[in-house]
Amino acid sequence: MKVDPVVKKETRVIGLGVLVLSMIMLSVYAFMKQLSAGVLLGTVLGAAAAVFNFFLMALSVQKSAEKMNGVHVQDASEEENDGEEEKEKPLSPEAKEAKKFMQASYTGRMLLLVIVAILAVSLPFIEAVPCLLALLFPRISIFLTQMIRNKKEANAR
């Protein structure tokens, strides 16, 4: 399976965001004179797991989309609504397979993050707080990236 350029681009964007947030966090630890090898290890472990988790998520979305290739998904503008209550339409076999794959991917990725969190908490040479904080950095990066993109779009109008 070839990794789509969009997956690579978005993973780089998230990776850069995680790196910047990790550097800010390490700067705060240094400012508080609490920077140690355990803090560095925790940050690296959490940041690496977070970026890897994002990459796996993007890859699973790509693979699910490929499984659904050729399946027409009706959007709201194409639906006829004559006032009747909408009935849930049965999923195609391809859509069912893609949904199962996404669910399995989610479960596997969450298991990976739980294992990383358990390692951070249980290993004495890793500081848990920086590791656990770094696991949140992709969400913050996504939020900030969306804000920047929305602002650029608004300024372009």
Coordinates of N, CA and C in Angstrom, one line a residue:
M1 N 0.8 -1.2 0.0 CA 0.0 0.0 0.0 C 0.9 1.2 0.0
K2 N 0.6 2.1 -0.9 CA 1.4 3.4 -1.0 C 0.8 4.4 -0.1
V3 N 1.6 5.1 0.6 CA 1.1 6.2 1.5 C 0.8 7.4 0.7
D4 N -0.5 7.9 0.8 CA -0.9 9.0 0.1 C -0.2 10.3 0.5
P5 N 0.1 11.2 -0.5 CA 0.9 12.4 -0.1 C 0.2 13.2 0.9
V6 N -1.2 13.2 1.0 CA -1.9 14.0 2.0 C -1.6 13.4 3.4
V7 N -1.5 12.1 3.5 CA -1.2 11.5 4.8 C 0.2 11.9 5.2
K8 N 1.1 11.9 4.3 CA 2.5 12.3 4.6 C 2.5 13.8 5.0
K9 N 1.8 14.7 4.3 CA 1.8 16.1 4.6 C 1.2 16.4 5.9
E10 N 0.1 15.8 6.2 CA -0.6 16.1 7.5 C 0.2 15.5 8.6
T11 N 0.8 14.3 8.4 CA 1.7 13.8 9.5 C 2.8 14.7 9.8
R12 N 3.4 15.3 8.7 CA 4.5 16.2 8.9 C 4.0 17.5 9.7
V13 N 2.9 18.0 9.3 CA 2.3 19.1 10.0 C 2.1 18.8 11.5
I14 N 1.5 17.7 11.8 CA 1.2 17.3 13.2 C 2.6 17.0 13.9
G15 N 3.5 16.4 13.2 CA 4.8 16.2 13.8 C 5.5 17.5 14.2
L16 N 5.4 18.4 13.3 CA 6.0 19.8 13.6 C 5.3 20.4 14.8
G17 N 4.0 20.3 14.8 CA 3.3 20.9 16.0 C 3.7 20.2 17.3
V18 N 3.8 18.9 17.2 CA 4.2 18.1 18.4 C 5.6 18.5 18.9
L19 N 6.5 18.7 17.9 CA 7.8 19.1 18.2 C 7.9 20.5 18.9
V20 N 7.1 21.4 18.3 CA 7.1 22.8 18.9 C 6.5 22.7 20.3
L21 N 5.4 22.0 20.5 CA 4.8 22.0 21.8 C 5.7 21.2 22.8
S22 N 6.4 20.2 22.3 CA 7.4 19.5 23.2 C 8.5 20.4 23.6
M23 N 9.0 21.2 22.7 CA 10.1 22.2 23.0 C 9.6 23.2 24.0
I24 N 8.4 23.7 23.9 CA 7.8 24.6 24.8 C 7.7 24.0 26.2
M25 N 7.2 22.7 26.3 CA 7.1 22.0 27.5 C 8.5 21.8 28.2
L26 N 9.5 21.4 27.4 CA 10.8 21.2 27.9 C 11.4 22.5 28.4
S27 N 11.1 23.6 27.7 CA 11.5 25.0 28.2 C 11.0 25.3 29.5
V28 N 9.7 25.0 29.7 CA 9.0 25.3 31.0 C 9.7 24.4 32.1
Y29 N 10.0 23.1 31.8 CA 10.7 22.3 32.8 C 12.1 22.9 33.1
A30 N 12.8 23.4 32.1 CA 14.1 23.9 32.3 C 14.0 25.2 33.1
F31 N 13.0 26.0 32.8 CA 12.8 27.3 33.5 C 12.5 27.0 35.0
M32 N 11.8 25.9 35.3 CA 11.5 25.5 36.7 C 12.6 24.7 37.3
K33 N 13.7 24.6 36.5 CA 14.9 23.8 37.0 C 14.5 22.3 37.4
Q34 N 13.6 21.8 36.6 CA 13.1 20.4 36.8 C 13.5 19.5 35.6
L35 N 14.2 20.0 34.6 CA 14.5 19.3 33.4 C 15.5 18.1 33.8
S36 N 15.2 16.9 33.4 CA 16.0 15.8 33.7 C 15.9 14.8 32.6
A37 N 16.7 13.7 32.7 CA 16.7 12.7 31.7 C 15.3 12.0 31.6
G38 N 14.7 11.8 32.7 CA 13.4 11.2 32.8 C 12.3 12.1 32.1
V39 N 12.5 13.4 32.2 CA 11.5 14.3 31.6 C 11.8 14.2 30.0
L40 N 13.0 14.2 29.6 CA 13.4 14.1 28.2 C 12.8 12.8 27.6
L41 N 13.1 11.7 28.4 CA 12.6 10.4 27.9 C 11.1 10.3 27.8
G42 N 10.4 10.9 28.8 CA 9.0 10.9 28.8 C 8.4 11.7 27.6
T43 N 9.0 12.8 27.4 CA 8.6 13.7 26.3 C 8.8 13.0 24.9
V44 N 10.0 12.4 24.8 CA 10.3 11.7 23.5 C 9.3 10.5 23.3
L45 N 9.1 9.7 24.4 CA 8.2 8.6 24.3 C 6.8 9.0 23.9
G46 N 6.3 10.0 24.6 CA 4.9 10.5 24.4 C 4.8 11.1 23.0
A47 N 5.7 11.9 22.6 CA 5.7 12.6 21.3 C 5.7 11.6 20.2
A48 N 6.6 10.7 20.3 CA 6.8 9.6 19.2 C 5.5 8.8 19.1
A49 N 5.0 8.4 20.3 CA 3.7 7.6 20.2 C 2.6 8.4 19.7
A50 N 2.5 9.7 20.0 CA 1.4 10.5 19.5 C 1.5 10.7 18.0
V51 N 2.7 11.0 17.5 CA 2.8 11.2 16.0 C 2.6 9.9 15.3
F52 N 3.1 8.8 15.9 CA 2.8 7.4 15.3 C 1.4 7.1 15.3
N53 N 0.7 7.4 16.4 CA -0.8 7.2 16.4 C -1.5 8.0 15.4
F54 N -1.1 9.2 15.2 CA -1.8 10.1 14.1 C -1.5 9.5 12.8
F55 N -0.3 9.0 12.5 CA 0.1 8.5 11.2 C -0.8 7.2 11.0
L56 N -0.9 6.3 12.0 CA -1.7 5.1 11.8 C -3.2 5.4 11.6
M57 N -3.7 6.5 12.2 CA -5.0 6.9 12.0 C -5.2 7.4 10.6
A58 N -4.4 8.2 10.1 CA -4.5 8.7 8.8 C -4.4 7.6 7.7
L59 N -3.5 6.7 8.0 CA -3.3 5.5 7.1 C -4.6 4.6 7.1
S60 N -5.2 4.5 8.3 CA -6.4 3.7 8.3 C -7.6 4.4 7.6
V61 N -7.6 5.7 7.7 CA -8.6 6.4 6.9 C -8.4 6.3 5.4
Q62 N -7.1 6.4 5.0 CA -6.8 6.2 3.6 C -7.2 4.8 3.1
K63 N -6.9 3.8 3.9 CA -7.2 2.4 3.5 C -8.7 2.2 3.5
S64 N -9.4 2.7 4.4 CA -10.9 2.6 4.4 C -11.5 3.3 3.2
A65 N -10.9 4.5 2.8 CA -11.4 5.2 1.6 C -11.1 4.3 0.4
E66 N -10.0 3.7 0.4 CA -9.6 2.8 -0.8 C -10.6 1.6 -0.9
K67 N -11.0 1.1 0.3 CA -11.9 -0.1 0.3 C -13.3 0.4 -0.2
M68 N -13.6 1.6 0.0 CA -14.9 2.1 -0.5 C -14.8 2.7 -1.9
N69 N -13.7 2.7 -2.5 CA -13.5 3.2 -3.8 C -14.6 2.7 -4.8
G70 N -15.3 3.6 -5.4 CA -16.3 3.2 -6.4 C -17.7 3.1 -5.7
V71 N -17.7 3.2 -4.4 CA -19.0 3.2 -3.8 C -19.5 4.6 -3.7
H72 N -20.7 4.9 -4.2 CA -21.3 6.2 -4.2 C -22.0 6.5 -2.8
V73 N -21.5 7.6 -2.2 CA -22.1 8.0 -0.9 C -23.0 9.2 -1.2
Q74 N -24.3 9.0 -1.0 CA -25.2 10.1 -1.2 C -25.0 11.2 -0.2
D75 N -24.9 12.5 -0.7 CA -24.9 13.6 0.2 C -26.2 14.2 0.4
A76 N -26.4 15.1 1.3 CA -27.7 15.7 1.6 C -28.3 16.4 0.4
S77 N -27.6 17.0 -0.5 CA -28.2 17.7 -1.6 C -28.8 16.7 -2.6
E78 N -28.4 15.4 -2.6 CA -28.9 14.5 -3.6 C -30.1 13.7 -3.0
E79 N -30.3 13.8 -1.7 CA -31.4 13.1 -1.1 C -32.7 13.7 -1.4
E80 N -33.8 12.9 -1.6 CA -35.1 13.5 -1.7 C -35.8 13.4 -0.4
N81 N -36.3 14.5 0.1 CA -37.0 14.5 1.4 C -38.4 15.0 1.2
D82 N -39.3 14.0 1.3 CA -40.7 14.4 1.1 C -41.5 14.5 2.4
G83 N -40.8 14.8 3.5 CA -41.4 15.0 4.8 C -41.5 13.7 5.6
E84 N -41.2 12.6 5.0 CA -41.2 11.3 5.7 C -40.0 11.2 6.6
E85 N -40.1 10.5 7.7 CA -39.0 10.2 8.5 C -37.9 9.5 7.7
E86 N -36.7 9.9 7.8 CA -35.6 9.2 7.1 C -35.3 7.9 7.7
K87 N -35.2 6.9 6.9 CA -34.8 5.6 7.3 C -33.3 5.4 7.1
E88 N -32.7 4.7 8.0 CA -31.3 4.4 7.9 C -31.1 3.4 6.8
K89 N -30.2 3.8 5.8 CA -30.0 2.9 4.7 C -29.0 1.9 5.0
P90 N -29.2 0.7 4.5 CA -28.2 -0.4 4.8 C -26.9 -0.1 4.2
L91 N -25.8 -0.4 4.9 CA -24.5 -0.2 4.3 C -24.1 -1.2 3.3
S92 N -23.4 -0.8 2.3 CA -22.9 -1.7 1.3 C -21.9 -2.7 1.9
P93 N -21.6 -3.8 1.3 CA -20.5 -4.7 1.9 C -19.2 -4.0 2.0
E94 N -18.8 -3.1 1.0 CA -17.6 -2.4 1.1 C -17.6 -1.4 2.3
A95 N -18.7 -0.7 2.5 CA -18.8 0.2 3.6 C -18.7 -0.5 5.0
K96 N -19.4 -1.7 5.0 CA -19.3 -2.5 6.3 C -17.9 -2.9 6.6
E97 N -17.2 -3.3 5.5 CA -15.8 -3.8 5.7 C -14.9 -2.6 6.1
A98 N -15.1 -1.4 5.5 CA -14.4 -0.2 5.9 C -14.7 0.2 7.3
K99 N -15.9 0.1 7.7 CA -16.3 0.5 9.1 C -15.6 -0.5 10.1
K100 N -15.7 -1.8 9.8 CA -15.0 -2.8 10.7 C -13.5 -2.5 10.8
F101 N -12.9 -2.2 9.7 CA -11.5 -1.9 9.7 C -11.2 -0.6 10.5
M102 N -12.0 0.4 10.4 CA -11.7 1.6 11.2 C -11.9 1.4 12.7
Q103 N -12.9 0.5 13.0 CA -13.1 0.2 14.4 C -12.0 -0.6 15.0
A104 N -11.5 -1.5 14.2 CA -10.3 -2.3 14.7 C -9.1 -1.5 14.8
S105 N -8.9 -0.6 13.8 CA -7.8 0.4 13.9 C -7.8 1.2 15.1
Y106 N -9.0 1.8 15.4 CA -9.2 2.6 16.6 C -8.8 1.8 17.8
T107 N -9.3 0.6 17.9 CA -9.1 -0.2 19.1 C -7.6 -0.5 19.3
G108 N -6.9 -0.8 18.2 CA -5.5 -1.1 18.2 C -4.7 0.1 18.6
R109 N -5.1 1.3 18.1 CA -4.3 2.5 18.4 C -4.5 2.9 19.8
M110 N -5.7 2.8 20.3 CA -6.0 3.1 21.7 C -5.2 2.2 22.7
L111 N -5.1 0.9 22.3 CA -4.3 -0.1 23.1 C -2.9 0.4 23.1
L112 N -2.4 0.8 21.9 CA -1.0 1.3 21.9 C -0.8 2.5 22.8
L113 N -1.7 3.4 22.8 CA -1.6 4.6 23.7 C -1.7 4.2 25.2
V114 N -2.5 3.2 25.5 CA -2.6 2.7 26.9 C -1.3 2.1 27.3
I115 N -0.7 1.3 26.4 CA 0.6 0.6 26.8 C 1.6 1.7 27.0
V116 N 1.7 2.7 26.2 CA 2.7 3.8 26.4 C 2.4 4.5 27.7
A117 N 1.2 4.8 28.0 CA 0.9 5.4 29.3 C 1.3 4.5 30.5
I118 N 1.0 3.2 30.4 CA 1.4 2.3 31.5 C 2.9 2.2 31.6
L119 N 3.6 2.2 30.5 CA 5.1 2.2 30.6 C 5.6 3.5 31.2
A120 N 5.0 4.6 30.9 CA 5.4 5.9 31.4 C 5.2 6.0 32.9
V121 N 4.1 5.4 33.4 CA 3.8 5.4 34.8 C 4.6 4.4 35.6
S122 N 4.9 3.3 35.0 CA 5.5 2.2 35.7 C 7.0 2.2 35.7
L123 N 7.6 2.7 34.6 CA 9.1 2.7 34.5 C 9.7 3.8 35.3
P124 N 10.6 3.5 36.2 CA 11.1 4.6 37.1 C 12.0 5.6 36.4
F125 N 12.5 5.3 35.3 CA 13.4 6.3 34.6 C 12.7 7.2 33.6
I126 N 11.4 7.1 33.5 CA 10.6 7.9 32.7 C 9.6 8.7 33.5
E127 N 9.6 10.0 33.3 CA 8.6 10.9 34.0 C 7.3 10.8 33.2
A128 N 6.2 10.4 34.0 CA 4.9 10.2 33.4 C 4.2 11.4 32.9
V129 N 4.3 12.5 33.6 CA 3.6 13.7 33.2 C 4.0 14.3 31.9
P130 N 5.3 14.4 31.5 CA 5.6 14.9 30.2 C 5.1 13.9 29.1
C131 N 5.2 12.7 29.4 CA 4.8 11.7 28.4 C 3.3 11.8 28.1
L132 N 2.5 11.8 29.2 CA 1.1 11.9 29.0 C 0.6 13.2 28.4
L133 N 1.3 14.3 28.7 CA 1.0 15.6 28.1 C 1.3 15.5 26.6
A134 N 2.5 14.9 26.3 CA 2.8 14.8 24.8 C 1.8 14.1 24.0
L135 N 1.1 13.1 24.7 CA 0.1 12.3 24.0 C -1.1 13.2 23.6
L136 N -1.2 14.4 24.2 CA -2.3 15.3 23.9 C -1.9 16.3 22.8
F137 N -0.6 16.4 22.5 CA -0.2 17.5 21.6 C -0.7 17.4 20.2
P138 N -1.0 16.2 19.6 CA -1.6 16.2 18.3 C -3.0 16.9 18.3
R139 N -3.8 16.7 19.3 CA -5.1 17.4 19.3 C -4.9 18.9 19.4
I140 N -4.0 19.4 20.1 CA -3.7 20.8 20.2 C -3.2 21.3 18.9
S141 N -2.3 20.5 18.2 CA -1.7 20.9 16.9 C -2.8 21.0 15.9
I142 N -3.7 20.0 15.9 CA -4.8 20.0 14.9 C -5.7 21.3 15.1
F143 N -6.0 21.6 16.4 CA -6.8 22.7 16.7 C -6.1 24.0 16.2
L144 N -4.9 24.2 16.5 CA -4.1 25.4 16.1 C -4.0 25.4 14.5
T145 N -3.7 24.3 13.9 CA -3.6 24.3 12.4 C -4.9 24.7 11.8
Q146 N -6.0 24.2 12.3 CA -7.4 24.6 11.8 C -7.6 26.1 11.9
M147 N -7.2 26.6 13.1 CA -7.4 28.0 13.3 C -6.6 28.8 12.3
I148 N -5.4 28.4 12.1 CA -4.5 29.1 11.1 C -5.1 29.0 9.7
R149 N -5.5 27.8 9.3 CA -6.1 27.6 8.0 C -7.4 28.4 7.8
N150 N -8.2 28.5 8.8 CA -9.4 29.2 8.7 C -9.2 30.7 8.6
K151 N -8.2 31.2 9.3 CA -7.8 32.6 9.2 C -7.2 33.0 7.9
K152 N -6.4 32.1 7.3 CA -5.9 32.3 6.0 C -7.0 32.3 4.9
E153 N -8.0 31.4 5.0 CA -9.1 31.4 4.1 C -9.9 32.7 4.2
A154 N -10.2 33.1 5.5 CA -10.9 34.4 5.7 C -10.2 35.6 5.1
N155 N -8.9 35.6 5.2 CA -8.1 36.7 4.7 C -8.0 36.7 3.2
A156 N -8.1 35.5 2.6 CA -8.1 35.4 1.1 C -9.3 35.8 0.4
R157 N -10.4 35.9 1.2 CA -11.7 36.3 0.6 C -11.8 37.8 0.4

